[in-house]
CSV table of C-alpha atoms (C1' of nucleotides) in Angstrom, one decimal:
chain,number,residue,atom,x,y,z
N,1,UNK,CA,185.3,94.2,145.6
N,2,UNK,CA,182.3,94.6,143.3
N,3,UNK,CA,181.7,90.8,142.6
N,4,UNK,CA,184.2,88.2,144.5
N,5,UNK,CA,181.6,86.4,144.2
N,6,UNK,CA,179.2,85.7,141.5
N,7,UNK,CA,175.5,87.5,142.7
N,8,UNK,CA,174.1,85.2,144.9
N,9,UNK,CA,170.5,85.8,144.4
N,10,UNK,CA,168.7,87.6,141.9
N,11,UNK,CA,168.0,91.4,143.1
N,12,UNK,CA,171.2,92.6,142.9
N,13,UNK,CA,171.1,91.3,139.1
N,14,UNK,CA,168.1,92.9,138.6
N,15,UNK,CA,169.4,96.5,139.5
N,16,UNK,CA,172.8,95.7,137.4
N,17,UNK,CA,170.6,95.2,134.4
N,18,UNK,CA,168.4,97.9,135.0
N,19,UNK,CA,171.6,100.6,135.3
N,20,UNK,CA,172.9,98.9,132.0
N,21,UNK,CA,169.6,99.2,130.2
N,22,UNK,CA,169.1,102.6,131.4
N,23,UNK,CA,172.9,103.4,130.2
N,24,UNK,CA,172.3,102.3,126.9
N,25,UNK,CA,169.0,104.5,126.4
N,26,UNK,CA,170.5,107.2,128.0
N,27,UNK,CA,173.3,107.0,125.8
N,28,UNK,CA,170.7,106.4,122.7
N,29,UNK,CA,168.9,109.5,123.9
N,30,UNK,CA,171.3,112.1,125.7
N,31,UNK,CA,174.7,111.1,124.2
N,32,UNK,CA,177.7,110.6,126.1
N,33,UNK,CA,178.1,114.2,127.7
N,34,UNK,CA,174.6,113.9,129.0
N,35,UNK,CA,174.7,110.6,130.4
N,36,UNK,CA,176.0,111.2,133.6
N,37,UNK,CA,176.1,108.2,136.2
N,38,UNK,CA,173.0,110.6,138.3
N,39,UNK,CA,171.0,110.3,134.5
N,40,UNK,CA,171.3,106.3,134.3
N,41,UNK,CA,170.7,105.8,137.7
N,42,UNK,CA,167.7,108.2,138.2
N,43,UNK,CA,166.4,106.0,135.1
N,44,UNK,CA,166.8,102.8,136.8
N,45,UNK,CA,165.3,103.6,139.5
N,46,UNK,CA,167.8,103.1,141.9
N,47,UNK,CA,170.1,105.5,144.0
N,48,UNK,CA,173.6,106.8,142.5
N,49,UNK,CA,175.3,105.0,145.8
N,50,UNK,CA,173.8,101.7,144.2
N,51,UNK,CA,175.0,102.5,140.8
N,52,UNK,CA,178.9,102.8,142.3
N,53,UNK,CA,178.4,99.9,144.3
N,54,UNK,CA,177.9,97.9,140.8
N,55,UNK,CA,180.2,99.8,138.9
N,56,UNK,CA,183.1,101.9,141.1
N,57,UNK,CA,183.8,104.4,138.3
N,58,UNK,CA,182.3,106.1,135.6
N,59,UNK,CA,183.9,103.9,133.1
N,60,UNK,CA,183.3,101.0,134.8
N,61,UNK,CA,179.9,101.6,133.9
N,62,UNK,CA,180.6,102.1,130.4
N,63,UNK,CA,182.7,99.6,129.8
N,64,UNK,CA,180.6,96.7,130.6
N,65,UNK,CA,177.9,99.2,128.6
N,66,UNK,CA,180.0,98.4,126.3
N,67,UNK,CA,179.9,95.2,126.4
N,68,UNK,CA,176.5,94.9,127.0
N,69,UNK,CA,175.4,96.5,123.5
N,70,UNK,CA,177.9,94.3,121.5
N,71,UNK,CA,175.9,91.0,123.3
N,72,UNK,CA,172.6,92.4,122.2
N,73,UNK,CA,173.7,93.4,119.2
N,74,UNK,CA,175.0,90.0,118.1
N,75,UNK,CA,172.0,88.9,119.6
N,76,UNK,CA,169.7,90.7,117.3
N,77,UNK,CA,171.9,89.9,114.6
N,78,UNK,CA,170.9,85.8,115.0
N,79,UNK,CA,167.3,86.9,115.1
N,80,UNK,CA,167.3,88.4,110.9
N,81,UNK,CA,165.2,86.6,108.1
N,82,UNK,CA,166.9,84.8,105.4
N,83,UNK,CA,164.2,84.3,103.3
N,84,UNK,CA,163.2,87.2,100.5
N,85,UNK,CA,166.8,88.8,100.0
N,86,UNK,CA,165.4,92.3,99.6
N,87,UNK,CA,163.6,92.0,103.1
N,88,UNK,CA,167.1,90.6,104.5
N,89,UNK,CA,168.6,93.7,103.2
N,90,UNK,CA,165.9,96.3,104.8
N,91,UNK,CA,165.8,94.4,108.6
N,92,UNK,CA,169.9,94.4,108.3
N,93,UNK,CA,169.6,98.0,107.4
N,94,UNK,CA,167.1,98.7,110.2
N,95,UNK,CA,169.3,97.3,112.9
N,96,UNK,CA,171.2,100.6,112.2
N,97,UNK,CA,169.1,102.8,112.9
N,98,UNK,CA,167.5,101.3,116.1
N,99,UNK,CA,168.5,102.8,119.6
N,100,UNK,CA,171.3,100.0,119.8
N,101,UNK,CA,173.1,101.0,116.8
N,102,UNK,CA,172.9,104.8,118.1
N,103,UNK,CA,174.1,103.9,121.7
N,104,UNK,CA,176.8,101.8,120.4
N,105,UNK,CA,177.7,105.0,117.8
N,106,UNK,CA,177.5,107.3,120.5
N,107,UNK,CA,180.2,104.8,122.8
N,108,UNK,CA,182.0,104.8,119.5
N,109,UNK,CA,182.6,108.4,118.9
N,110,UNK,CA,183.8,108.7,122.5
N,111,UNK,CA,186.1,106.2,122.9
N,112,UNK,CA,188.0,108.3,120.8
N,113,UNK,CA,189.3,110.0,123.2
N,114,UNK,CA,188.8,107.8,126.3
N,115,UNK,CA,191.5,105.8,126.0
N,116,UNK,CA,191.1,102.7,128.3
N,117,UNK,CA,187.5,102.4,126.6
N,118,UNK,CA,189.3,102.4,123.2
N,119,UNK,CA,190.3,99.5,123.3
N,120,UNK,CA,187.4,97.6,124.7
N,121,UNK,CA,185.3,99.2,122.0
N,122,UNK,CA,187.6,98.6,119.2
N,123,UNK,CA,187.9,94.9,120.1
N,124,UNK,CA,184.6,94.3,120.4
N,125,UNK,CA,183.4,96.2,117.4
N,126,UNK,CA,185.7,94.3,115.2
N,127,UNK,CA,183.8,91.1,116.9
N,128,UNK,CA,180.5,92.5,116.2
N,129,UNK,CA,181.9,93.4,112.8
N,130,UNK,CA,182.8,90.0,111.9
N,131,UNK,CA,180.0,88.8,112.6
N,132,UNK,CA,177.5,90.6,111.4
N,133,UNK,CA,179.5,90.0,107.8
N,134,UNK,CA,179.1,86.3,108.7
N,135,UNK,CA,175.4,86.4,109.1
N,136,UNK,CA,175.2,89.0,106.0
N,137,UNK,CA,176.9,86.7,103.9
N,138,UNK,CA,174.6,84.2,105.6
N,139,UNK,CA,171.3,85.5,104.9
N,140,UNK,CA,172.3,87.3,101.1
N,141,UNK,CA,173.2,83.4,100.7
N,142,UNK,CA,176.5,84.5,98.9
N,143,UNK,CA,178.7,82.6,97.9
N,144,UNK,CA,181.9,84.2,99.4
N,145,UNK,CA,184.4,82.2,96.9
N,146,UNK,CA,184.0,83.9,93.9
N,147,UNK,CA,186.0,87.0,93.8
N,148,UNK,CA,184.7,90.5,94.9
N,149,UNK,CA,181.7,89.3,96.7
N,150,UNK,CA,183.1,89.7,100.1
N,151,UNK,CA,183.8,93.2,99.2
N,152,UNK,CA,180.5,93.4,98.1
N,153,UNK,CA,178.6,92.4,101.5
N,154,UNK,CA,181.3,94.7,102.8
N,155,UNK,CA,180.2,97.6,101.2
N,156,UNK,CA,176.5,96.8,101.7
N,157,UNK,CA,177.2,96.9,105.3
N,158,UNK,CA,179.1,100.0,105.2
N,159,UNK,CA,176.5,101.7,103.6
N,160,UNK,CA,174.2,100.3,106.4
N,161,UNK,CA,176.4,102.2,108.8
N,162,UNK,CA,176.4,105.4,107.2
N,163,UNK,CA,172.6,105.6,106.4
N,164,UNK,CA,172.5,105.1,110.4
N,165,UNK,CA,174.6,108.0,110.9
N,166,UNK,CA,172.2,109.9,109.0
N,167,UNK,CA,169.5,109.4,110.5
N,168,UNK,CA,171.0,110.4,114.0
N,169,UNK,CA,170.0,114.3,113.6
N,170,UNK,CA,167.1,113.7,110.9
N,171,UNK,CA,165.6,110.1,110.3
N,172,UNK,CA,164.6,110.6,106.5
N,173,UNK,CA,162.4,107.2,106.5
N,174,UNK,CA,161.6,107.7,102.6
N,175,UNK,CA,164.5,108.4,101.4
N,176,UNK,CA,166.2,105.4,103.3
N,177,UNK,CA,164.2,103.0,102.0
N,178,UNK,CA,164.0,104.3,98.2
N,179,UNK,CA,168.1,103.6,98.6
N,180,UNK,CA,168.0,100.8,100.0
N,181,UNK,CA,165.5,99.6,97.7
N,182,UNK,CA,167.7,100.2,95.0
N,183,UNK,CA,170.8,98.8,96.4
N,184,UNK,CA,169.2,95.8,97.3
N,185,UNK,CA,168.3,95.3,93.6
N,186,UNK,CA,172.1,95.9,93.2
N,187,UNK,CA,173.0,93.8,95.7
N,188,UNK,CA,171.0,90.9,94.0
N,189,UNK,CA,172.3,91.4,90.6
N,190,UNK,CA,176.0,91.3,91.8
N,191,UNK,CA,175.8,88.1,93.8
N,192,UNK,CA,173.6,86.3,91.0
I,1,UNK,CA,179.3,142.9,120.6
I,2,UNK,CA,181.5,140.8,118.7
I,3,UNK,CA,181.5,142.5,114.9
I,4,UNK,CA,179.2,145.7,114.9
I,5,UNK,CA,181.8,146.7,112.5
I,6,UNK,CA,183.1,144.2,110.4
I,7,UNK,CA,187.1,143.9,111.9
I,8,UNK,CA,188.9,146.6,110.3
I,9,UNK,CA,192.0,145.5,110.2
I,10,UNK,CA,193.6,141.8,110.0
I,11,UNK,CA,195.0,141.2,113.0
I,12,UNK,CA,191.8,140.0,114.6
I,13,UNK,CA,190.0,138.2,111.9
I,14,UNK,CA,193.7,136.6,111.9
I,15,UNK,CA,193.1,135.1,115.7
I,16,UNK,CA,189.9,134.7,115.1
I,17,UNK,CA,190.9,132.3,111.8
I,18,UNK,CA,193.5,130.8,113.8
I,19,UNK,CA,190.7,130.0,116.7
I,20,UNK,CA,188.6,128.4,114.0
I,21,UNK,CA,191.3,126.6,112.7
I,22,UNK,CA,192.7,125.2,116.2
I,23,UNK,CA,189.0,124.5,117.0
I,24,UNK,CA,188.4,122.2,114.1
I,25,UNK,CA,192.0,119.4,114.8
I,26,UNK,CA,191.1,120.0,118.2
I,27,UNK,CA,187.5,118.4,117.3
I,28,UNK,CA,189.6,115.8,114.9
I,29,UNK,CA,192.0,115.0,117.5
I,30,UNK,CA,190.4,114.9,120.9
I,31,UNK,CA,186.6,114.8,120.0
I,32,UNK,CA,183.9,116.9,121.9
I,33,UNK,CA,184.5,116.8,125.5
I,34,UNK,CA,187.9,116.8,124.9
I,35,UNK,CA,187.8,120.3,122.8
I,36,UNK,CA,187.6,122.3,126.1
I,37,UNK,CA,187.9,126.4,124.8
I,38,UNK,CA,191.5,126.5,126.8
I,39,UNK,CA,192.8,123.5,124.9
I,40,UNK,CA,191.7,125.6,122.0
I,41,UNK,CA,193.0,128.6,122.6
I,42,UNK,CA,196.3,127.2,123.2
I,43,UNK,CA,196.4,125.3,120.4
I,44,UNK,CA,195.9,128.7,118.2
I,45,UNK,CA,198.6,130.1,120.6
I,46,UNK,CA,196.1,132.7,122.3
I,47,UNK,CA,194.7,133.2,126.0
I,48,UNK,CA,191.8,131.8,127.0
I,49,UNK,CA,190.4,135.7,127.2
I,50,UNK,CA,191.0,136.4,123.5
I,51,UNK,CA,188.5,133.3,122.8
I,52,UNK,CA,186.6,135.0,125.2
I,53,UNK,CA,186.2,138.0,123.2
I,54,UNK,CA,186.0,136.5,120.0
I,55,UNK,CA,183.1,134.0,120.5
I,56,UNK,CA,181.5,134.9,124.2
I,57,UNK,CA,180.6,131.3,124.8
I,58,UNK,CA,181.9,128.3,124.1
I,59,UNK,CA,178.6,127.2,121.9
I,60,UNK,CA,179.3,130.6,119.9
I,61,UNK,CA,182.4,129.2,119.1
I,62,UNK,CA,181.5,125.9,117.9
I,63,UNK,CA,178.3,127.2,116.1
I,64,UNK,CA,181.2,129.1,113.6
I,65,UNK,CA,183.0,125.8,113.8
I,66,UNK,CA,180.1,123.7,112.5
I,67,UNK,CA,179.9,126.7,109.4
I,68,UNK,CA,183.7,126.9,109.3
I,69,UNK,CA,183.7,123.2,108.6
I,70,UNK,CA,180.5,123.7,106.2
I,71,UNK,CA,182.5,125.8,104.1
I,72,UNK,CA,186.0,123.9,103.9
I,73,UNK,CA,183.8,120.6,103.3
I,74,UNK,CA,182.4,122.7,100.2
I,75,UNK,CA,185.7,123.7,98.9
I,76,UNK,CA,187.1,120.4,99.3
I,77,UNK,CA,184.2,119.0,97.0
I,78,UNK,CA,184.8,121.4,94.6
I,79,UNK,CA,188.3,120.4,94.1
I,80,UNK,CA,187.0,116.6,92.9
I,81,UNK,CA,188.6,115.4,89.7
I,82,UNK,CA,186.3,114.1,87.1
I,83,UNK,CA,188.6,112.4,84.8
I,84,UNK,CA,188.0,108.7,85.7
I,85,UNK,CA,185.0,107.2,87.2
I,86,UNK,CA,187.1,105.0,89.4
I,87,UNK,CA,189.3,107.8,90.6
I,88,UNK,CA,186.6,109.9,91.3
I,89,UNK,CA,184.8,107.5,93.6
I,90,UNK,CA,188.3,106.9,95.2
I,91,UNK,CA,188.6,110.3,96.0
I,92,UNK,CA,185.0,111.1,97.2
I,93,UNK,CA,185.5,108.4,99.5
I,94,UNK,CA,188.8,110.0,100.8
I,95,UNK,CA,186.7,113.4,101.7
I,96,UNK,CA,185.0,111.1,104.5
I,97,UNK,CA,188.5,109.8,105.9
I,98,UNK,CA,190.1,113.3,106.5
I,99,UNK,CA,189.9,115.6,109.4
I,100,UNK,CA,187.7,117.8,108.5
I,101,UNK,CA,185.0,115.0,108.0
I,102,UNK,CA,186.4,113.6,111.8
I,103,UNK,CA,185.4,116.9,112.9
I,104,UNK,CA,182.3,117.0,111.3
I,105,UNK,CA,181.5,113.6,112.6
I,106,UNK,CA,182.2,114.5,116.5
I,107,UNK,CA,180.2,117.9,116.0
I,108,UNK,CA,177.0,115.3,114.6
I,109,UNK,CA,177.5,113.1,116.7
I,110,UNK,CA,177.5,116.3,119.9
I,111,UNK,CA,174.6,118.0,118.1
I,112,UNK,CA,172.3,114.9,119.3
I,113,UNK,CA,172.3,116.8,123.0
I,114,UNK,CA,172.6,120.0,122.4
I,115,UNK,CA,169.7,121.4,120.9
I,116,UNK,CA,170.8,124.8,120.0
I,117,UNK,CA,173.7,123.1,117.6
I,118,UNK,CA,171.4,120.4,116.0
I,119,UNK,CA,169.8,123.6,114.4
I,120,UNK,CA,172.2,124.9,112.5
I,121,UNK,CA,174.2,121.0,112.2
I,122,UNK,CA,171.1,119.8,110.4
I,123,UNK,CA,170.6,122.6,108.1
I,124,UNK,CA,174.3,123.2,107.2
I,125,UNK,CA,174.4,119.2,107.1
I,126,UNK,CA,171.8,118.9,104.8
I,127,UNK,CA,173.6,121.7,102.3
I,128,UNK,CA,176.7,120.4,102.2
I,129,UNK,CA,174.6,116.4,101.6
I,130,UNK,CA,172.9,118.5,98.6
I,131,UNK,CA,175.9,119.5,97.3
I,132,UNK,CA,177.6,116.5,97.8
I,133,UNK,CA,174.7,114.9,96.0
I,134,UNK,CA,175.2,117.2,93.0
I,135,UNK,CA,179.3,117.1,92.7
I,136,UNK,CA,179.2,113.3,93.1
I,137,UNK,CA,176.6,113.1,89.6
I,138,UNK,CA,178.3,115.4,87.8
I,139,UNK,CA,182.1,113.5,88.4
I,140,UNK,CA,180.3,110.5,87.9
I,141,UNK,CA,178.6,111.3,85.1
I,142,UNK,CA,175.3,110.0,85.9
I,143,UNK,CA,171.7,110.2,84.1
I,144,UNK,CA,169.7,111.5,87.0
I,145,UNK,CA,166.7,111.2,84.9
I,146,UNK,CA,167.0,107.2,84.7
I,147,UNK,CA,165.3,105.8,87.5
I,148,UNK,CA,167.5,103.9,90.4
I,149,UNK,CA,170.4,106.4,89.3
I,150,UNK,CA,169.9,108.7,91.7
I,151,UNK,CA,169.3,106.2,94.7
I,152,UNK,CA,172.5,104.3,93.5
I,153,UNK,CA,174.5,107.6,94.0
I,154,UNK,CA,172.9,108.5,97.4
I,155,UNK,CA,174.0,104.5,98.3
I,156,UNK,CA,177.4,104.9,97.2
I,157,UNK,CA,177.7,108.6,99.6
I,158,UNK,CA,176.3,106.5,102.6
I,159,UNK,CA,178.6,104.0,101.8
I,160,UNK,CA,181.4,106.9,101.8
I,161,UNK,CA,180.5,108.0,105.3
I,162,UNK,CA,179.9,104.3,106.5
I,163,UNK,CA,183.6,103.7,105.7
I,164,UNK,CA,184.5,107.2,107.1
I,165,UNK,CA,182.7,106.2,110.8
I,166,UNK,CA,184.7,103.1,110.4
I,167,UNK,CA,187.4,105.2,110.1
I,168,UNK,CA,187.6,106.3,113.3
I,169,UNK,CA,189.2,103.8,115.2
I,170,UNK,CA,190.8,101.8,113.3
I,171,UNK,CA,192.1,103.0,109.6
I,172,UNK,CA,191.8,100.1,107.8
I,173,UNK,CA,193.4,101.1,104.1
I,174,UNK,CA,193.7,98.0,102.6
I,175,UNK,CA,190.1,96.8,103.5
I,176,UNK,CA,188.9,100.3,102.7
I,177,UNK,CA,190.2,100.4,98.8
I,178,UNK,CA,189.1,96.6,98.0
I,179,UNK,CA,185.8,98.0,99.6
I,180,UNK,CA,186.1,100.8,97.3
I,181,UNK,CA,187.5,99.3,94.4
I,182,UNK,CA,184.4,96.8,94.0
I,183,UNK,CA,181.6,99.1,94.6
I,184,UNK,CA,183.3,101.6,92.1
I,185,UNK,CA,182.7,98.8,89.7
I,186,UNK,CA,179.1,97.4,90.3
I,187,UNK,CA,178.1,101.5,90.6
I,188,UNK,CA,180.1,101.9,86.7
I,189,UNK,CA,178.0,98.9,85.3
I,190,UNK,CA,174.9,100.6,87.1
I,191,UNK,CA,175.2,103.8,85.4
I,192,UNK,CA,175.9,102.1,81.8
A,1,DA,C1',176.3,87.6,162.6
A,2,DA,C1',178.5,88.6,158.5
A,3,DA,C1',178.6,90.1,154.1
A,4,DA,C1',176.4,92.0,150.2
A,5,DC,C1',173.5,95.6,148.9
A,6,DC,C1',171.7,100.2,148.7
A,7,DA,C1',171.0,105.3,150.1
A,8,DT,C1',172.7,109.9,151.6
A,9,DG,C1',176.0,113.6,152.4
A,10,DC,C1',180.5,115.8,151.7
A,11,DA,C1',184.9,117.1,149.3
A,12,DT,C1',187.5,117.8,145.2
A,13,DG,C1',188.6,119.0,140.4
A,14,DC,C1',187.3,121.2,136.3
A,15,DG,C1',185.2,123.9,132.8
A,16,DT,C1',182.6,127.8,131.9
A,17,DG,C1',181.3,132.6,132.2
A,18,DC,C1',182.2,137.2,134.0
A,19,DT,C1',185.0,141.1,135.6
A,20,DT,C1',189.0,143.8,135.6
A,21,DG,C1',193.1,145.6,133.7
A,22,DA,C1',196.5,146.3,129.9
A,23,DT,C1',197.7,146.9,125.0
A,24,DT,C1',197.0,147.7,120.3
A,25,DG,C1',194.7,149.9,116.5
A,26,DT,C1',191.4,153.6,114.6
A,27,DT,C1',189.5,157.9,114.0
A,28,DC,C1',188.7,162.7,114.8
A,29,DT,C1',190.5,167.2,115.2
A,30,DA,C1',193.7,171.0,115.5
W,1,DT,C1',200.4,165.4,110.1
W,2,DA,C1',200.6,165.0,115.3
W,3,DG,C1',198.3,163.5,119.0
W,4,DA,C1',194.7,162.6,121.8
W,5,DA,C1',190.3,160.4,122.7
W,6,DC,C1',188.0,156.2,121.8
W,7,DA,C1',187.0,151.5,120.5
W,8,DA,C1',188.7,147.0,119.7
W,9,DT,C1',191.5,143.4,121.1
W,10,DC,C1',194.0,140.5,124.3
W,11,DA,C1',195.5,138.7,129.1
W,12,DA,C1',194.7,137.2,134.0
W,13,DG,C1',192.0,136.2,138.1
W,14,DC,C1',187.7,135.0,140.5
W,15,DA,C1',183.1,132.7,141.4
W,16,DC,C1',179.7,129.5,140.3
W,17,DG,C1',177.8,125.0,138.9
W,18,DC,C1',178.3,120.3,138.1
W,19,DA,C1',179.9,115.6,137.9
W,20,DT,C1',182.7,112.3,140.0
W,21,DG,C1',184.6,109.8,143.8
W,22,DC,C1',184.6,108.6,148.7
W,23,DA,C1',182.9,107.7,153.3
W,24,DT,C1',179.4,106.8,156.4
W,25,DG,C1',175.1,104.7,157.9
W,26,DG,C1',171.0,101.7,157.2
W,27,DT,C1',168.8,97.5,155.0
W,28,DT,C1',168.4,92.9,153.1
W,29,DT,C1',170.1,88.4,152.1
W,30,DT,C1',172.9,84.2,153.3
DNA sequence: AAAACCATGCATGCGTGCTTGATTGTTCTA
DNA sequence: TAGAACAATCAAGCACGCATGCATGGTTTT
C-alpha cells in the first residue's frame, strides 16, 4: 500500500509534491500525450521507481493531479482583488490563461475519453465552477437577486474560459485585453 | 505519391472522403489518443492499408482533418440565419456545441505538442476566427465603425467557445440557453 | 530490525511505419 | 473496340520504438 499510513516525516512529501508540480507543468507544457510518468519524474528530479511508489499507475498520478490543480485553483481564486471592478474582471480573466488554467484544460480534454478520470474531473470542476461564480459574484459585488444577473456573471465567466482557450496556440495579449476591457464596461453597466 | 494526378475516378476520393469523415467523430467521440488510424479506418469500413495509402502517416491524415474541419466549420457559418438577433446568437452559439467544433477542440487542444500541427491549426484557426468574426457582424447587424462594437462581438464568440469547452463533459442545456438568452440581450442593447 | 522509500532492469502491449501481394481502374495500341 | 501493359488502390503481415507495469535490490527513517 502507497499510504497506510499518513507520511511520517517530511521527504517522502517533498518528492509527492514535487511529481505533482512537475505533472501539472508538464501537462501545461507538453499536453497529456507527452507527459509520460518518465517526463514528470525526470522533472522532479526523482527516479520513475519513486514516482510508482507514490502513485502505482499512470492515473493514479493524474488523478490526484487532478485534484491537485482544482486545490490551487480555488486557492488562487481566494487570493483576487475586489476593489476597482474592471481590475477584478482582468485578474479573474488572467487566472485563465495562466499555466493552471492550461494544465487543468489539458486534464479536461482527456478525461474525455479516460473514463475513470471523467468522473473525478467532472466533479471537481463543477466544484471549482461553483466557486469561482461565488467569488465572481463576490468581487463584481452583484447582487445575485435581481433577475438575470446570475446569468450575467455566468456568461462573464464563460467568456473567461474561451479567451483561455485561445490563447493556448497563440496568446493574443492585445486583443484580450481590448475585450475584456469592453466587457468589463458591460459587465458594469448591467449589474448597476 | 499520393495525388500526382488528381484521382481520376470516384471511387478513391470516395474512401478517401469517408476516411476524413470517420476521422473527424472519431476525434468527437474518442478524442486524440483515442483516434488511433485503425480505429479510423474501421470506422470508414476500410483496412488499415487503404489509410495507409491514402495519407502515409498518421499526422498526414490529421493535417487534412484539421482543413477538412476548416472547411465544414465555414460551411456551417455560412448557413447562419439573420432574421432575429436573438436567434442568431442562439444559433452561433450552437456551432460551438456540435461535433465538428468537439473535433476542432481535441485537434487544438493536440496541436499544443505537436509542432508540425500547431502550424497549420493556428493558421486555419485564425481563418475560420476571421470569418467567424465577419458572419457574426453581419447576422448581428453591428456598426463596426462604433467603438466597443467590435470588442463586444469578439466577447460574445469567446463566450460561444467558453460554453462550447464547457460542453464537453457535461451538456448543460438549460444553464447554457439562460446563459445565452441574457447575454443576447445586454449584447442587443450594446449594439443600439 | 522493520518498514517505508527510492533506484534500476526486464517483460508485455500497442501503435506506427514499411513491405509485400492482390485487385481494380486507366490508358495506349493494334 | 479488344486487350494488354501499367498505374492506382486496397489488404495483410512484420519489425521497431515506446510507455506502462512489475519485480528485484539498495537506502533511509522510525
Amino acid at each position: 500500500m502507497a499510504a497506510v499510513t499518513a507520511p511520517k516525516q517530511d521527504r517522502s512529501r517533498a518528492t509527492r509534491q514535487r511529481l505533482l508540480e512537475a505533472a501539472v507543468s508538464c501537462l501545461a507544457e507538453h499536453g497529456w500525450a507527452g507527459s509520460t510518468v518518465s517526463a514528470v519524474a525526470e522533472r522532479a528530479g526523482v527516479s520513475r521507481g519513486a514516482a510508482q511508489h507514490h502513485f502505482p499507475t499512470r492515473e493514479d498520478l493524474f488523478t490526484a493531479a487532478v485534484e491537485y490543480v482544482a486545490e490551487e485553483r480555488s486557492q488562487a481564486l481566494r487570493a483576487l482583488p475586489s476593489d476597482d471592478r474592471e481590475a477584478a474582471v482582468a485578474a479573474l480573466v488572467d487566472l485563465y490563461t495562466g499555466p493552471l488554467f492550461r494544465a487543468a484544460l489539458h486534464l479536461w480534454v482527456a478525461a474525455t475519453g479516460e473514463d475513470q478520470l471523467r468522473a473525478r474531473v467532472t466533479e471537481l470542476e463543477a466544484r471549482v465552477g461553483r466557486e469561482s461564480h461565488r467569488i465572481a459574484v463576490e468581487v463584481l459585488g452583484a447582487d445575485e437577486t435581481r433577475p438575470g444577473v446570475r446569468e450575467t456573471v455566468q456568461g462573464l465567466l464563460d467568456m473567461a474560459r474561451g479567451l483561455g482557450l485561445a490563447t493556448l496556440l497563440t496568446d493574443d495579449r492585445t486583443r484580450r485585453e481590448r475585450v475584456v476591457s469592453q466587457w468589463a464596461r458591460l459587465v458594469n453597466e448591467a449589474l448597476r
